[in-house]
């Protein structure tokens, strides 16, 4: 898949999501369905967006015992999704089980990504609250390596870490990066952030952009601005 911008559709229901996406008349953007929307609408929202021609990243960040995650992934594999994810902190055994569960009878499966450290987590909180010592980048690279060993396709990380992950795991290992802001003054609850252009320079394959597009006065213009700065064309 080519380098692209994914819009995080963090909306409370299908009606709001469809009304928002109706504004995009030129092209069907790659979209992310997260917990809020999926828990509100269930698989029907995935079917609706697939039917409308959107590529879909189902961002449910699974994290449980291997058996539970494997079975959950089997259920999700029946949906027409392009990407899905879990937390690397669930261990290599959990990631291997997830991959097994996600692989359909014909051998096909969506891209499976591991969340490393959330882009809202600072190094300080990682030390003090999670009791993980050392640099956050080292933790991200370690989780990425573990995910690669488990057979996954890539990771979700901060764009600031995309370069290190590529160095550790090779260019083909995908980096999908939220924590994108049009300028440094609007971080909100995100901590480890960059602009779309910086993310591209560092080596991100997909940027996930939520509020800078969904809360913009002109979401289509904001999306186009991201695309222009990030895609290779
Ligand atoms: O609105 P904003 O651009 O901050 O949205 C970022 C999106 O990426 C949210 O949907 C959030 O759940 C998701 N995300 C994240 N950090 C991760 C993984 C996913 O911010 N590590």
Short mmCIF file of C-alpha atoms and ligand atoms in Angstrom, two decimals:
data_model
loop_
_atom_site.label_atom_id
_atom_site.label_comp_id
_atom_site.label_asym_id
_atom_site.label_seq_id
_atom_site.Cartn_x
_atom_site.Cartn_y
_atom_site.Cartn_z
CA UNK A 1 0.00 0.00 0.00
CA UNK A 2 1.21 3.50 -0.82
CA UNK A 3 2.05 6.19 1.75
CA UNK A 4 -1.26 7.75 2.79
CA UNK A 5 -3.25 9.91 5.20
CA UNK A 6 -5.82 8.12 7.40
CA UNK A 7 -8.62 10.19 8.94
CA UNK A 8 -9.49 9.16 12.52
CA UNK A 9 -13.31 9.17 12.50
CA UNK A 10 -13.66 9.65 16.24
CA UNK A 11 -17.39 10.34 16.13
CA UNK A 12 -20.19 9.16 18.46
CA UNK A 13 -22.43 7.55 15.82
CA UNK A 14 -22.92 6.51 12.20
CA UNK A 15 -25.06 9.51 11.26
CA UNK A 16 -22.35 12.00 12.28
CA UNK A 17 -19.65 9.94 10.57
CA UNK A 18 -21.54 9.59 7.28
CA UNK A 19 -22.48 13.29 7.26
CA UNK A 20 -18.81 14.16 7.82
CA UNK A 21 -17.60 11.84 5.03
CA UNK A 22 -20.28 13.16 2.64
CA UNK A 23 -18.22 16.35 2.45
CA UNK A 24 -15.43 14.48 0.65
CA UNK A 25 -16.70 14.49 -2.91
CA UNK A 26 -13.40 14.19 -4.87
CA UNK A 27 -12.06 11.02 -3.28
CA UNK A 28 -12.83 8.45 -0.58
CA UNK A 29 -10.23 8.92 2.15
CA UNK A 30 -8.68 6.02 4.07
CA UNK A 31 -10.53 6.10 7.42
CA UNK A 32 -9.91 4.85 10.93
CA UNK A 33 -12.76 3.47 13.05
CA UNK A 34 -11.81 3.59 16.72
CA UNK A 35 -13.39 2.40 19.94
CA UNK A 36 -15.97 5.16 20.26
CA UNK A 37 -17.58 4.60 16.89
CA UNK A 38 -17.20 0.81 16.84
CA UNK A 39 -18.66 0.36 20.32
CA UNK A 40 -21.57 2.61 19.33
CA UNK A 41 -22.40 1.01 15.99
CA UNK A 42 -20.69 -2.38 15.80
CA UNK A 43 -19.82 -4.16 12.54
CA UNK A 44 -22.54 -2.30 10.59
CA UNK A 45 -20.42 0.86 10.46
CA UNK A 46 -17.55 -1.14 8.95
CA UNK A 47 -19.89 -2.54 6.29
CA UNK A 48 -21.33 0.90 5.54
CA UNK A 49 -17.94 2.54 5.07
CA UNK A 50 -16.59 -0.38 3.04
CA UNK A 51 -19.65 -0.19 0.80
CA UNK A 52 -18.97 3.51 0.24
CA UNK A 53 -15.48 2.62 -0.99
CA UNK A 54 -13.31 3.63 1.97
CA UNK A 55 -10.25 1.68 3.06
CA UNK A 56 -10.58 0.95 6.78
CA UNK A 57 -8.19 0.80 9.72
CA UNK A 58 -10.08 -0.78 12.64
CA UNK A 59 -8.30 0.66 15.67
CA UNK A 60 -9.51 -1.47 18.59
CA UNK A 61 -6.09 -1.99 20.25
CA UNK A 62 -6.75 -5.49 21.56
CA UNK A 63 -4.93 -6.49 24.77
CA UNK A 64 -5.96 -9.66 26.63
CA UNK A 65 -4.81 -13.25 27.10
CA UNK A 66 -3.68 -14.94 23.84
CA UNK A 67 -6.70 -17.24 23.56
CA UNK A 68 -9.20 -14.37 23.91
CA UNK A 69 -7.36 -12.16 21.42
CA UNK A 70 -7.05 -15.01 18.90
CA UNK A 71 -10.81 -15.63 18.99
CA UNK A 72 -11.61 -11.93 18.79
CA UNK A 73 -9.34 -11.57 15.77
CA UNK A 74 -11.09 -14.48 14.05
CA UNK A 75 -14.38 -12.60 14.43
CA UNK A 76 -12.79 -9.38 13.09
CA UNK A 77 -11.27 -11.26 10.12
CA UNK A 78 -14.81 -11.68 8.72
CA UNK A 79 -15.04 -7.92 8.20
CA UNK A 80 -13.79 -6.08 5.11
CA UNK A 81 -11.02 -4.17 6.86
CA UNK A 82 -7.55 -3.29 5.63
CA UNK A 83 -5.78 -2.86 8.99
CA UNK A 84 -6.34 -3.82 12.60
CA UNK A 85 -4.20 -3.57 15.73
CA UNK A 86 -3.35 -4.75 19.25
CA UNK A 87 -1.03 -3.69 22.08
CA UNK A 88 2.52 -5.07 21.85
CA UNK A 89 2.56 -5.02 25.68
CA UNK A 90 0.30 -8.10 25.50
CA UNK A 91 3.47 -10.15 24.74
CA UNK A 92 4.79 -12.05 21.73
CA UNK A 93 2.57 -15.04 22.53
CA UNK A 94 -0.48 -12.80 22.31
CA UNK A 95 0.67 -11.31 19.00
CA UNK A 96 1.31 -14.76 17.50
CA UNK A 97 -2.13 -15.93 18.61
CA UNK A 98 -3.69 -12.78 17.12
CA UNK A 99 -2.03 -13.40 13.77
CA UNK A 100 -3.28 -16.96 13.74
CA UNK A 101 -6.81 -15.85 14.57
CA UNK A 102 -6.79 -13.12 11.95
CA UNK A 103 -5.64 -15.32 9.06
CA UNK A 104 -8.64 -16.44 7.00
CA UNK A 105 -9.07 -19.97 5.61
CA UNK A 106 -7.75 -18.82 2.19
CA UNK A 107 -4.59 -17.43 3.81
CA UNK A 108 -5.55 -13.76 3.35
CA UNK A 109 -5.71 -11.31 6.25
CA UNK A 110 -5.77 -7.58 7.00
CA UNK A 111 -2.52 -5.83 7.93
CA UNK A 112 -1.81 -6.41 11.64
CA UNK A 113 -0.09 -3.64 13.60
CA UNK A 114 1.14 -3.42 17.18
CA UNK A 115 0.71 -0.29 19.27
CA UNK A 116 4.06 0.42 20.95
CA UNK A 117 3.77 3.33 23.40
CA UNK A 118 0.73 5.56 22.95
CA UNK A 119 1.59 8.97 21.57
CA UNK A 120 -0.09 10.50 24.63
CA UNK A 121 2.48 8.85 26.95
CA UNK A 122 5.54 10.89 27.90
CA UNK A 123 8.88 9.33 28.83
CA UNK A 124 8.42 10.62 32.39
CA UNK A 125 5.03 8.90 32.83
CA UNK A 126 6.41 5.72 31.27
CA UNK A 127 9.13 5.71 33.98
CA UNK A 128 6.96 6.72 36.92
CA UNK A 129 3.66 5.00 36.19
CA UNK A 130 4.51 2.04 33.95
CA UNK A 131 7.87 1.37 35.68
CA UNK A 132 9.62 1.01 32.30
CA UNK A 133 13.08 2.54 32.57
CA UNK A 134 15.30 3.91 29.79
CA UNK A 135 14.45 5.92 26.72
CA UNK A 136 10.94 5.74 25.26
CA UNK A 137 12.49 5.24 21.80
CA UNK A 138 14.29 2.13 23.04
CA UNK A 139 11.03 0.73 24.40
CA UNK A 140 9.28 1.45 21.09
CA UNK A 141 12.09 -0.25 19.11
CA UNK A 142 12.05 -3.25 21.43
CA UNK A 143 8.26 -3.63 21.05
CA UNK A 144 8.62 -3.22 17.27
CA UNK A 145 11.26 -5.96 17.09
CA UNK A 146 9.04 -8.25 19.18
CA UNK A 147 6.10 -7.54 16.87
CA UNK A 148 8.24 -8.31 13.84
CA UNK A 149 9.42 -11.58 15.38
CA UNK A 150 5.78 -12.50 15.99
CA UNK A 151 5.11 -11.99 12.26
CA UNK A 152 3.24 -8.68 12.38
CA UNK A 153 3.40 -6.13 9.54
CA UNK A 154 4.28 -2.99 11.46
CA UNK A 155 3.65 -0.75 14.43
CA UNK A 156 1.72 2.27 15.56
CA UNK A 157 4.18 4.75 17.05
CA UNK A 158 4.97 8.44 17.21
CA UNK A 159 6.28 9.88 13.93
CA UNK A 160 9.35 10.88 15.96
CA UNK A 161 10.16 7.18 16.34
CA UNK A 162 9.40 6.03 12.78
CA UNK A 163 13.04 6.41 11.68
CA UNK A 164 14.42 4.33 14.57
CA UNK A 165 11.82 1.61 13.94
CA UNK A 166 12.79 1.46 10.25
CA UNK A 167 16.46 1.19 11.25
CA UNK A 168 15.69 -1.61 13.68
CA UNK A 169 13.18 -3.58 11.59
CA UNK A 170 13.89 -2.61 7.97
CA UNK A 171 12.16 -0.32 5.45
CA UNK A 172 9.34 -2.76 4.65
CA UNK A 173 8.12 -2.88 8.27
CA UNK A 174 5.23 -0.40 8.40
CA UNK A 175 5.06 2.63 10.66
CA UNK A 176 1.60 4.09 11.20
CA UNK A 177 1.78 7.32 13.14
CA UNK A 178 -0.83 9.35 15.01
CA UNK A 179 0.27 12.42 16.96
CA UNK A 180 0.07 14.71 13.93
CA UNK A 181 -0.54 18.43 14.28
CA UNK A 182 -0.52 21.15 11.62
CA UNK A 183 1.63 23.28 13.95
CA UNK A 184 3.33 22.82 17.33
CA UNK A 185 0.89 25.07 19.25
CA UNK A 186 -2.09 22.69 19.19
CA UNK A 187 -0.89 19.47 20.86
CA UNK A 188 -3.96 18.91 23.10
CA UNK A 189 -3.54 15.56 24.91
CA UNK A 190 -0.92 14.31 22.44
CA UNK A 191 2.70 14.61 23.52
CA UNK A 192 5.07 13.14 20.92
CA UNK A 193 3.91 15.06 17.82
CA UNK A 194 5.07 16.27 14.37
CA UNK A 195 3.60 17.94 11.29
CA UNK A 196 2.67 15.77 8.23
CA UNK A 197 5.79 16.94 6.37
CA UNK A 198 8.09 16.05 9.28
CA UNK A 199 6.42 12.63 9.59
CA UNK A 200 7.12 11.96 5.91
CA UNK A 201 10.74 13.06 6.26
CA UNK A 202 11.28 10.74 9.24
CA UNK A 203 9.83 7.78 7.34
CA UNK A 204 6.22 7.27 8.39
CA UNK A 205 4.14 5.15 5.97
CA UNK A 206 0.70 6.27 7.16
CA UNK A 207 -0.26 9.27 9.28
CA UNK A 208 -3.42 9.06 11.36
CA UNK A 209 -5.02 12.47 11.70
CA UNK A 210 -8.06 13.12 13.87
CA UNK A 211 -8.94 16.48 15.32
CA UNK A 212 -6.72 18.59 13.02
CA UNK A 213 -9.11 17.44 10.24
CA UNK A 214 -12.40 16.59 12.02
CA UNK A 215 -12.44 19.79 14.10
CA UNK A 216 -11.16 22.06 11.32
CA UNK A 217 -13.40 24.80 9.98
CA UNK A 218 -12.95 23.25 6.53
CA UNK A 219 -12.16 19.52 7.02
CA UNK A 220 -11.74 18.83 3.29
CA UNK A 221 -9.19 21.64 2.96
CA UNK A 222 -7.34 20.38 6.07
CA UNK A 223 -7.30 16.84 4.66
CA UNK A 224 -6.00 18.09 1.31
CA UNK A 225 -3.27 20.04 3.11
CA UNK A 226 -2.17 16.82 4.88
CA UNK A 227 -2.26 14.84 1.63
CA UNK A 228 -0.21 17.46 -0.19
CA UNK A 229 2.46 17.46 2.52
CA UNK A 230 2.54 13.69 2.99
CA UNK A 231 1.73 11.63 -0.12
CA UNK A 232 4.36 10.86 -2.80
CA UNK A 233 2.97 12.47 -5.94
O1 LIG B 1 -7.32 13.76 17.18
P1 LIG B 1 -5.98 13.13 17.04
O2 LIG B 1 -5.26 13.50 15.74
O3 LIG B 1 -5.11 13.32 18.25
O4 LIG B 1 -6.32 11.57 16.91
C1 LIG B 1 -5.36 10.58 16.92
C2 LIG B 1 -6.02 9.25 16.78
O5 LIG B 1 -5.03 8.24 16.80
C3 LIG B 1 -7.02 8.90 17.87
O6 LIG B 1 -8.08 8.21 17.24
C4 LIG B 1 -6.27 7.97 18.81
O7 LIG B 1 -7.10 6.98 19.38
C5 LIG B 1 -5.29 7.31 17.84
N1 LIG B 1 -4.04 6.80 18.42
C6 LIG B 1 -3.13 7.57 19.12
N2 LIG B 1 -1.98 7.01 19.61
C7 LIG B 1 -1.71 5.74 19.41
C8 LIG B 1 -2.62 4.95 18.69
C9 LIG B 1 -3.78 5.52 18.20
O8 LIG B 1 -3.34 8.75 19.29
N3 LIG B 1 -0.56 5.23 19.85
#
